[in-house]
Short mmCIF file of C-alpha atoms in Angstrom, two decimals:
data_model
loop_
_atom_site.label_atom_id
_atom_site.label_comp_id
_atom_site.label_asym_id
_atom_site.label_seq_id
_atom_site.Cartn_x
_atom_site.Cartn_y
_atom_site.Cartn_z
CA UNK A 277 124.88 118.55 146.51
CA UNK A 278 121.78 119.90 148.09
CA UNK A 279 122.25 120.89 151.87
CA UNK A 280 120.83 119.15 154.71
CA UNK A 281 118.71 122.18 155.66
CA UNK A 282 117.05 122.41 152.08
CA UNK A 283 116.10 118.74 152.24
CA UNK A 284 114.36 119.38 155.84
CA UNK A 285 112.85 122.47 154.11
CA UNK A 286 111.09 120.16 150.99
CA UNK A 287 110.08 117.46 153.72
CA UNK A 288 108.18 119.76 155.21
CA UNK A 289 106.29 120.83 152.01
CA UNK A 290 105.86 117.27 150.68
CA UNK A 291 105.78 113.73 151.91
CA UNK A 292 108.98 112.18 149.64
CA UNK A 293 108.05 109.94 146.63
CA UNK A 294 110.53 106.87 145.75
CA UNK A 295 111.16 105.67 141.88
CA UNK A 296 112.52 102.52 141.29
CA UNK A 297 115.51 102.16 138.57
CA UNK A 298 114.46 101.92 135.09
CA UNK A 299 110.83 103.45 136.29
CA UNK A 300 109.14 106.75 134.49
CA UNK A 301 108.08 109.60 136.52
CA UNK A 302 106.70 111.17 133.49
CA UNK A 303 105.87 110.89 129.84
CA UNK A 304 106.53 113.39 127.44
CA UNK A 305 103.39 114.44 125.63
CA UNK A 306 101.22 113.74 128.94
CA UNK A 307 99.86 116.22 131.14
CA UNK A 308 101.70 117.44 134.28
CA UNK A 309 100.33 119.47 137.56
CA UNK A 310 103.57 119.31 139.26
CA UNK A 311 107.54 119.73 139.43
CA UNK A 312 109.85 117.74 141.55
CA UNK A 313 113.10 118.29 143.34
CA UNK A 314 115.74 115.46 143.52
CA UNK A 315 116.69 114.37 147.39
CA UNK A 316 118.53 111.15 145.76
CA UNK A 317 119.71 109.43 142.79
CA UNK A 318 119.34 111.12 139.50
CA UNK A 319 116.79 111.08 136.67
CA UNK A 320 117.63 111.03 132.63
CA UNK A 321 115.44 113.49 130.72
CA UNK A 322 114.83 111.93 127.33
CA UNK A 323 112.38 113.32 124.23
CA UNK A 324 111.08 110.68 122.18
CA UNK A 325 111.38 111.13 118.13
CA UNK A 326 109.14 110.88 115.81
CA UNK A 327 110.89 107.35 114.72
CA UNK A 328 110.22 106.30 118.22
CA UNK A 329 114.13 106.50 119.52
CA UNK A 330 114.73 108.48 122.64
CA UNK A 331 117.77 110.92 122.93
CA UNK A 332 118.65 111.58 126.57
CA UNK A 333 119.29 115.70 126.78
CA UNK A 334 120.13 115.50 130.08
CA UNK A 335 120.67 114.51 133.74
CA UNK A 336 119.06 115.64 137.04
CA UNK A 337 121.39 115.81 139.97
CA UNK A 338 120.27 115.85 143.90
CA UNK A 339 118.85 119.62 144.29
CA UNK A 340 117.57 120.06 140.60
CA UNK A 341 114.18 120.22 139.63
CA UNK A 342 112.36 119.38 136.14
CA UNK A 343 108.84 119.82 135.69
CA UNK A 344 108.67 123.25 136.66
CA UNK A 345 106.25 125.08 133.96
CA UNK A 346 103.20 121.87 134.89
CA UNK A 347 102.72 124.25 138.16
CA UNK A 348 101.91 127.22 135.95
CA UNK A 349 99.91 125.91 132.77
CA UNK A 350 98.49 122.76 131.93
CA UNK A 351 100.36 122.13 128.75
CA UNK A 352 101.59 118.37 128.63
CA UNK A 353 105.41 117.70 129.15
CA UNK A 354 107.99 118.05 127.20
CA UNK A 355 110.12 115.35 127.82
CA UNK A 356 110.17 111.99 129.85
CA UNK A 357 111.80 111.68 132.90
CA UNK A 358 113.09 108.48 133.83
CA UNK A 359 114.66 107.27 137.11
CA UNK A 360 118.43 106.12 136.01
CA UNK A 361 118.73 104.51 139.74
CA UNK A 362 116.55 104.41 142.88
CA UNK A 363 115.69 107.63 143.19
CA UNK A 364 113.83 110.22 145.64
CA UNK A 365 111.95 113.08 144.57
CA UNK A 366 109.99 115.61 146.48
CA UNK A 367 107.08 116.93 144.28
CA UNK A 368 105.64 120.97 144.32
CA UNK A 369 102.07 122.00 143.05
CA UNK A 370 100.09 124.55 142.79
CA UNK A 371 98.40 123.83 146.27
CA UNK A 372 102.43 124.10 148.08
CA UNK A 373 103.97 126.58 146.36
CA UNK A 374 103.37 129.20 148.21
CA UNK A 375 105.13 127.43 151.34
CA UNK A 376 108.02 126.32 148.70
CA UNK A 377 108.51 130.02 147.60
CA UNK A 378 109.24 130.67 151.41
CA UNK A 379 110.85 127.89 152.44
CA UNK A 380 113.76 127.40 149.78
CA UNK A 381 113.97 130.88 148.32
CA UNK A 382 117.15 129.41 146.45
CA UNK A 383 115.86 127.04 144.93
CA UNK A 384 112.68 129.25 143.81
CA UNK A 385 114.76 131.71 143.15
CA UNK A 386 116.86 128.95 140.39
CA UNK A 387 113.38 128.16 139.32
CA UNK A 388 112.06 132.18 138.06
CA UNK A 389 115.17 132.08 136.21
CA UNK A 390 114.63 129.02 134.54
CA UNK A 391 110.73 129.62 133.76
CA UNK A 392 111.65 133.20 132.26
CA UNK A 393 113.68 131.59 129.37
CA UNK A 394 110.87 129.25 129.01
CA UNK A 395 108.06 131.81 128.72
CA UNK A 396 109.62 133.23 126.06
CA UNK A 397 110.19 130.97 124.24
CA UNK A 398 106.82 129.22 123.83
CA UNK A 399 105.74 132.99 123.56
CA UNK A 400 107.51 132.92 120.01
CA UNK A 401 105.97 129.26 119.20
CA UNK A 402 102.43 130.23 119.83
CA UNK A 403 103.23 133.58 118.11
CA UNK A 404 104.29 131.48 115.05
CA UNK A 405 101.65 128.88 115.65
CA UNK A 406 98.79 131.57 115.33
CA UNK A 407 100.18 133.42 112.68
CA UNK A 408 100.26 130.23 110.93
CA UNK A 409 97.01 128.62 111.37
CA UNK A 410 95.53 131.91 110.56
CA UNK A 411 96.21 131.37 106.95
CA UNK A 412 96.58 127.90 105.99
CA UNK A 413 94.68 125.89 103.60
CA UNK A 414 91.97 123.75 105.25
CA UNK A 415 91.93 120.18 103.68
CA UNK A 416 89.08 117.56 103.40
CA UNK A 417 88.77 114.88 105.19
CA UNK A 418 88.32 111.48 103.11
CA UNK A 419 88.96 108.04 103.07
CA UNK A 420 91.73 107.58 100.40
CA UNK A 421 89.79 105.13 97.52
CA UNK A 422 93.16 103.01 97.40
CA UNK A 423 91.89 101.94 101.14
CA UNK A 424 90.34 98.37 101.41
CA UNK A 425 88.23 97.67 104.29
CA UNK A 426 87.48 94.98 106.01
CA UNK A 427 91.04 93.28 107.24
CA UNK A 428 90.81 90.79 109.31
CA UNK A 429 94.14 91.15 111.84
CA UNK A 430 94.44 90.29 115.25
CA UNK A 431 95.68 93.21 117.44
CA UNK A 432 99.61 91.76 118.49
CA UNK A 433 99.96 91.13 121.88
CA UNK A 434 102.18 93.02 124.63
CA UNK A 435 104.20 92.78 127.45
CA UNK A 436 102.19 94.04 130.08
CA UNK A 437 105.42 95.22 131.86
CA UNK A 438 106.52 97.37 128.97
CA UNK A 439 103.29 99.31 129.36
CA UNK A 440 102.07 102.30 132.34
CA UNK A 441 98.40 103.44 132.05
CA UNK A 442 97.60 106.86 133.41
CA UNK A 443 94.36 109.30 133.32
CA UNK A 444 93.60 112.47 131.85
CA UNK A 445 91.05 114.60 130.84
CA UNK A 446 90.81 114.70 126.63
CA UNK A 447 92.09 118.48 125.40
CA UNK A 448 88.96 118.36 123.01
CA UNK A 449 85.86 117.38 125.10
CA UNK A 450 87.33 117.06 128.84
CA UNK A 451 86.30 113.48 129.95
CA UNK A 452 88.53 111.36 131.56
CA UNK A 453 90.55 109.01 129.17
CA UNK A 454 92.73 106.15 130.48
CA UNK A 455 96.20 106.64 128.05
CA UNK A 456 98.29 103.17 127.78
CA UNK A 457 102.26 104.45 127.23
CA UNK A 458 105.15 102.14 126.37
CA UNK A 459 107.97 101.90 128.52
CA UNK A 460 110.29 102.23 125.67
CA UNK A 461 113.61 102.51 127.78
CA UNK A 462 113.35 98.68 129.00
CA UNK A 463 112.17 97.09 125.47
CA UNK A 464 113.97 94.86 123.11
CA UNK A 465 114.82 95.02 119.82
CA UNK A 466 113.79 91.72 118.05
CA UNK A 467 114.81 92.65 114.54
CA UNK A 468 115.13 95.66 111.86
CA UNK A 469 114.00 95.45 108.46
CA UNK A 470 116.15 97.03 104.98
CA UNK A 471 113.94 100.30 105.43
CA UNK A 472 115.11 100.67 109.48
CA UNK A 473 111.74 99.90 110.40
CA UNK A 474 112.61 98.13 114.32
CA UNK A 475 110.43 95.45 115.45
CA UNK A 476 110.49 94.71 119.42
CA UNK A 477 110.00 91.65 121.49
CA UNK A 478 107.23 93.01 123.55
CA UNK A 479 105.05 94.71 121.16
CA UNK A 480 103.98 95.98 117.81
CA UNK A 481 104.43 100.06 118.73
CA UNK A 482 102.52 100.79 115.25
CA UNK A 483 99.38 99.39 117.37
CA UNK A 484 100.30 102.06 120.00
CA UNK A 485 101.63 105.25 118.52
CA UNK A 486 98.03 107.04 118.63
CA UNK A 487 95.39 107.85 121.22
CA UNK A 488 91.57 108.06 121.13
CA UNK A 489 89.20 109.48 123.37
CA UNK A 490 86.20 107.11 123.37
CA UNK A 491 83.96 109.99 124.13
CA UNK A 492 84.63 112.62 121.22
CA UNK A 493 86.84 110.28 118.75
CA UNK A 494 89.10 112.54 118.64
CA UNK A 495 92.70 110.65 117.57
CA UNK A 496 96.38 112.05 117.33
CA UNK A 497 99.74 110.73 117.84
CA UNK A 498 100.95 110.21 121.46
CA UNK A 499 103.43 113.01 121.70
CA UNK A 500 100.72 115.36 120.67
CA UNK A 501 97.44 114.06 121.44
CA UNK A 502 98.12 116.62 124.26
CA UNK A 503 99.06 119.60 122.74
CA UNK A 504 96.54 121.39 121.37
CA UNK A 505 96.37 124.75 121.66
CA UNK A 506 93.02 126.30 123.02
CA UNK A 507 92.45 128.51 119.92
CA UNK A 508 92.36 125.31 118.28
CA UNK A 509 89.85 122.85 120.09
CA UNK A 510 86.65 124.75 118.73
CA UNK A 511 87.69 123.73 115.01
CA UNK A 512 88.49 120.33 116.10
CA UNK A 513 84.74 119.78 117.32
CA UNK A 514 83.54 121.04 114.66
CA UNK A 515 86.12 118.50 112.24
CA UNK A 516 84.95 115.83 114.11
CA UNK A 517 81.38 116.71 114.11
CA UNK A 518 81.09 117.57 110.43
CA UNK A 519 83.34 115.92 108.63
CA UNK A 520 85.05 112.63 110.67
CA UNK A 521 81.81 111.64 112.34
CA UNK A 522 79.48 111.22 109.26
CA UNK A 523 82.95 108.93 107.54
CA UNK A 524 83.25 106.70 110.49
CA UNK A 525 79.31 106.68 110.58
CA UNK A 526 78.84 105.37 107.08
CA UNK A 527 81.86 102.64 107.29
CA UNK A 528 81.38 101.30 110.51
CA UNK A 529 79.61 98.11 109.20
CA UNK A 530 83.10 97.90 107.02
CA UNK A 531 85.47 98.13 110.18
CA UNK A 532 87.68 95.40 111.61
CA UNK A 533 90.25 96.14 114.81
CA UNK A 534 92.91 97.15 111.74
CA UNK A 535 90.06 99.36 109.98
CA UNK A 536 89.51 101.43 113.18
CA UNK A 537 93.57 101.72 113.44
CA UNK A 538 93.68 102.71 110.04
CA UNK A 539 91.07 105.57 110.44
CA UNK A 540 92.48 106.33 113.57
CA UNK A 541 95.94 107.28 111.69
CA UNK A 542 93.91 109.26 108.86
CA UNK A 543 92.20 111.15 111.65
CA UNK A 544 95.45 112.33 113.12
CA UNK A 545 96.99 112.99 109.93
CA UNK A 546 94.07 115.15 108.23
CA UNK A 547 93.71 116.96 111.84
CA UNK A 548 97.55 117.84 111.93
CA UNK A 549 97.31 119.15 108.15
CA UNK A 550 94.49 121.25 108.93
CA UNK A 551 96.46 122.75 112.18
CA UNK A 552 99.75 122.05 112.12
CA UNK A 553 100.70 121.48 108.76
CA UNK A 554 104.48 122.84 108.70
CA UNK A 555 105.16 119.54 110.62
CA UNK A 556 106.25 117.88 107.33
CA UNK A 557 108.34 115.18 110.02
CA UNK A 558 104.91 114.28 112.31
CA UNK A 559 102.60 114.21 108.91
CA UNK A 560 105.27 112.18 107.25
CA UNK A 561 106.00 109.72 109.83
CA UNK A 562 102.41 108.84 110.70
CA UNK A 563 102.24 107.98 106.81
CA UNK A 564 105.56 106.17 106.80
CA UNK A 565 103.55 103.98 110.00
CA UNK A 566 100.27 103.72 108.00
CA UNK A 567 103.11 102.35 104.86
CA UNK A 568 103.93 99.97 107.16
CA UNK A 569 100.65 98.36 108.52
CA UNK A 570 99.57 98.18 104.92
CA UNK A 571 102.40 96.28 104.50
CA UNK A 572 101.95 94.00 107.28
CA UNK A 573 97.96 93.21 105.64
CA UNK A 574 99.21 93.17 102.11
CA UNK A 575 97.64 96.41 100.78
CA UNK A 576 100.02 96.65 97.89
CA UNK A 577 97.41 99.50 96.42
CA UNK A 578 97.29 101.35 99.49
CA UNK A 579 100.94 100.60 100.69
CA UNK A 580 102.23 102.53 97.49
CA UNK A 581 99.53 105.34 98.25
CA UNK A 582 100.82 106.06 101.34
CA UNK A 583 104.62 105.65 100.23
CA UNK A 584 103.54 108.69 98.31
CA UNK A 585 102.46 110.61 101.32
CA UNK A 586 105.30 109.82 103.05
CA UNK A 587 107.86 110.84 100.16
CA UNK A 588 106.47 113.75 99.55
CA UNK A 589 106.57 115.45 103.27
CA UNK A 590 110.02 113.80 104.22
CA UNK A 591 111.58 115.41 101.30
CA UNK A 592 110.44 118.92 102.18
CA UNK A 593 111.16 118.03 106.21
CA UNK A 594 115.26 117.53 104.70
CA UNK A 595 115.31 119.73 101.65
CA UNK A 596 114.60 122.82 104.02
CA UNK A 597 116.79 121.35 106.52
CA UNK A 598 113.41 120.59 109.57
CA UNK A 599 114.89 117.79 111.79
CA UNK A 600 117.65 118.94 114.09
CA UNK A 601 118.46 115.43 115.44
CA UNK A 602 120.95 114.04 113.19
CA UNK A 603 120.69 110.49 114.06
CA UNK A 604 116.77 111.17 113.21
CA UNK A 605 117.19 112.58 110.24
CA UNK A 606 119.71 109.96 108.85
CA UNK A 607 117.11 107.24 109.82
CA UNK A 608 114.31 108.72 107.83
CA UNK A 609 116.68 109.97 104.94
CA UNK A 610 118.00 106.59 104.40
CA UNK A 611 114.13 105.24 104.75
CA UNK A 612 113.05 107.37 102.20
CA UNK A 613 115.53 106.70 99.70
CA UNK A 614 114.63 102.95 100.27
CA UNK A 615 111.23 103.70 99.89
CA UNK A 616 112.34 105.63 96.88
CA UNK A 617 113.71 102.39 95.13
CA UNK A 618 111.18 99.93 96.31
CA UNK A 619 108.37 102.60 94.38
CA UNK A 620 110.27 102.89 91.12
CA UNK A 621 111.92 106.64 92.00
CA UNK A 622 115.21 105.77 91.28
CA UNK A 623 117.00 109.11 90.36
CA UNK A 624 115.22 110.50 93.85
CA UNK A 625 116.30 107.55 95.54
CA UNK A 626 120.07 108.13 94.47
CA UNK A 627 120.40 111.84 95.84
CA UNK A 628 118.95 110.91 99.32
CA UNK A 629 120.94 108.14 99.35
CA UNK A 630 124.23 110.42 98.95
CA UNK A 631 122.90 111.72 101.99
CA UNK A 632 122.58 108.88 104.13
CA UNK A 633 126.67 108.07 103.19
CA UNK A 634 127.36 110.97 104.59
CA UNK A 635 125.91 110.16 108.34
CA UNK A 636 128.85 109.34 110.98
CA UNK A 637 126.23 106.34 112.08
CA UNK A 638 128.65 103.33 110.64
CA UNK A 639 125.54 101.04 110.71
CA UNK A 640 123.52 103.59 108.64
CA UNK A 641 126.54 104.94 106.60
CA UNK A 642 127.35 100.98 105.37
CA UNK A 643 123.65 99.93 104.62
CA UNK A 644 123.45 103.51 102.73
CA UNK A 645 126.66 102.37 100.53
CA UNK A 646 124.82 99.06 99.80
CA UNK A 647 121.76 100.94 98.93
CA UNK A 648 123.56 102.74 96.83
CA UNK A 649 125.40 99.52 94.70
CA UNK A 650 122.12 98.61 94.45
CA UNK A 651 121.08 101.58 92.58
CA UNK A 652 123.95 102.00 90.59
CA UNK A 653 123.40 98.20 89.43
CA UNK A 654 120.07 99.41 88.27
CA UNK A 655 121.10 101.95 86.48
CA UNK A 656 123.50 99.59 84.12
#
């Protein structure tokens, strides 16, 4: 429990700001400039996955603080916080932290300890990161030929209350953007399909999963439309300038609402193989979504094309063991395998299925058993 004359300490280094239950205080993937200390309630810390569930890593108690490394860098979050009840949280900046480093020296004192972990951490990442990007292949951007243009969709409505917009300044060229996230703790799930793909009441999250920046075009998926590392944002101009710019130029006369989604989702992916392509799960996923929409149009040419893709990355991302959240992993290994079977893979489509049987998920486990009778009846 924090004491009395800690709270009277933060009051006097920050007017108190009140979250309702159920609100977000802050999106993973979106910039930060702040930290904030709990007076009341408590707040769930959740990281989305790249299948769009959220696993809640833990809970903030009256005198904790998350946030903390927003003060220091402007690298976007890395996990949402969410108010689990009415909650009151005192905020710190860069502007008051000189006051909070007097004031609570307990509390700052928690905080040093908890940055220096941090620090080194992401020390190691960007180590890896540059070491990496350093000597990768650099791919070509293209517009796959199995691609039709020209789909007439209407954009799927949504629930204005599942939605929070918020500002920021684009990582690439630095104008303000205005960033629409989905308030995915409060929405519904309407139905799933055989592959686990989840469909919700208030939206179509396909629609949402990547941002654009009007002013440069730049486009990545919401979780790291953010986090691009300044070593990087001189060879994104210059992808953007040479090679996405004269594409979009010579199709635009082609492009629907869907088209421009569809482009938007080969931007990201052909940017994230050109500088972070040891993601196999991100690359994979955003083809597993682009599966999908072609799906939803009836793009049986490019629906198999990108069933390709997505085979291809998720079985290196679980054949060298990449996704640490089992209940993720289980999800997309039982999606592949059924993506395995509806493209003719069969013998693939068995082993991964083995896999899924394995998962202590009984809704996964059982569907992966029926999967499997399904195969074996194919094989007879």
């Amino acid at each position: 429990m924090i004491q009395d004359e800690t709270v009277k300490q933060l009051l006097a280094i920050s007017e108190p700001k009140d979250f309702a239950q159920n609100e977000y205080i802050c999106y993973e993937g979106h910039p930060g400039h702040e930290m904030y200390i709990v007076l009341k309630g408590s707040v769930g810390v959740y990281i989305n996955s790249a299948i769009g569930t959220m696993t809640e890593i833990c809970r903030i108690r009256p005198g904790d603080f998350f946030g903390e490394m927003s003060i220091f860098d402007d690298l976007p979050r890395s996990a949402s916080c969410i108010a689990l009840e009415d909650t009151i949280c005192v905020s710190v900046n860069k502007h008051n932290l000189t006051r909070f480093f007097e004031k609570c020296p307990d509390v700052a004192a928690k905080l040093l300890e908890n940055m220096s972990g941090r620090i080194r951490h992401l020390d190691h990442e960007l180590y890896k990161t540059e070491r990496f990007v350093n000597n990768q292949h650099k791919p070509e951007f293209k517009i796959p030929e199995e691609y039709r243009f020209s789909h007439v969709v209407e954009k799927p409505p949504i629930a204005l209350a599942s939605t929070q917009n918020q500002t920021a300044a684009c990582p690439i060229c630095g104008e303000k953007i205005n960033v629409l996230y989905l308030r995915r703790n409060i929405m519904h799930v309407r139905k799933t399909d055989a592959d686990l793909r989840v469909h919700y009441a208030e939206c179509q999250p396909l629609w949402h999963e990547i941002i654009n920046c009007p002013h440069c075009n730049y486009s990545n998926h919401y979780l790291y439309f953010f986090r691009i590392m300044p070593f990087n944002v001189e060879e994104i101009k210059q992808i953007l300038k040479e090679q996405h710019y004269p594409v979009f130029e010579e199709k635009k006369e082609l492009c629907t609402a869907f088209d421009h989604l569809v482009l938007r989702y080969l931007q990201a992916i052909h940017i994230n193989e050109t500088i972070n392509a040891a993601d196999n799960v991100l690359i994979g996923t955003l083809w597993l979504d682009l599966y999908w929409l072609a799906c939803d149009v009836g793009d049986e040419e490019f629906a198999t094309f990108c069933a390709h893709n997505f085979t291809e990355k998720l079985k290196k991302a679980i054949d060298c063991n990449e996704i640490s959240d089992k209940t993720v992993k289980y999800n997309l290994v039982f999606t592949l395998a059924y993506i395995l079977m509806r493209t003719g893979r069969f013998d693939e489509a068995v082993k991964y299925c083995d896999i899924a049987t394995t998962c202590k998920d009984h809704v996964i486990k059982l569907q992966a058993y029926k999967l499997k009778e399904t195969l074996d009846a194919n094989k007879k």
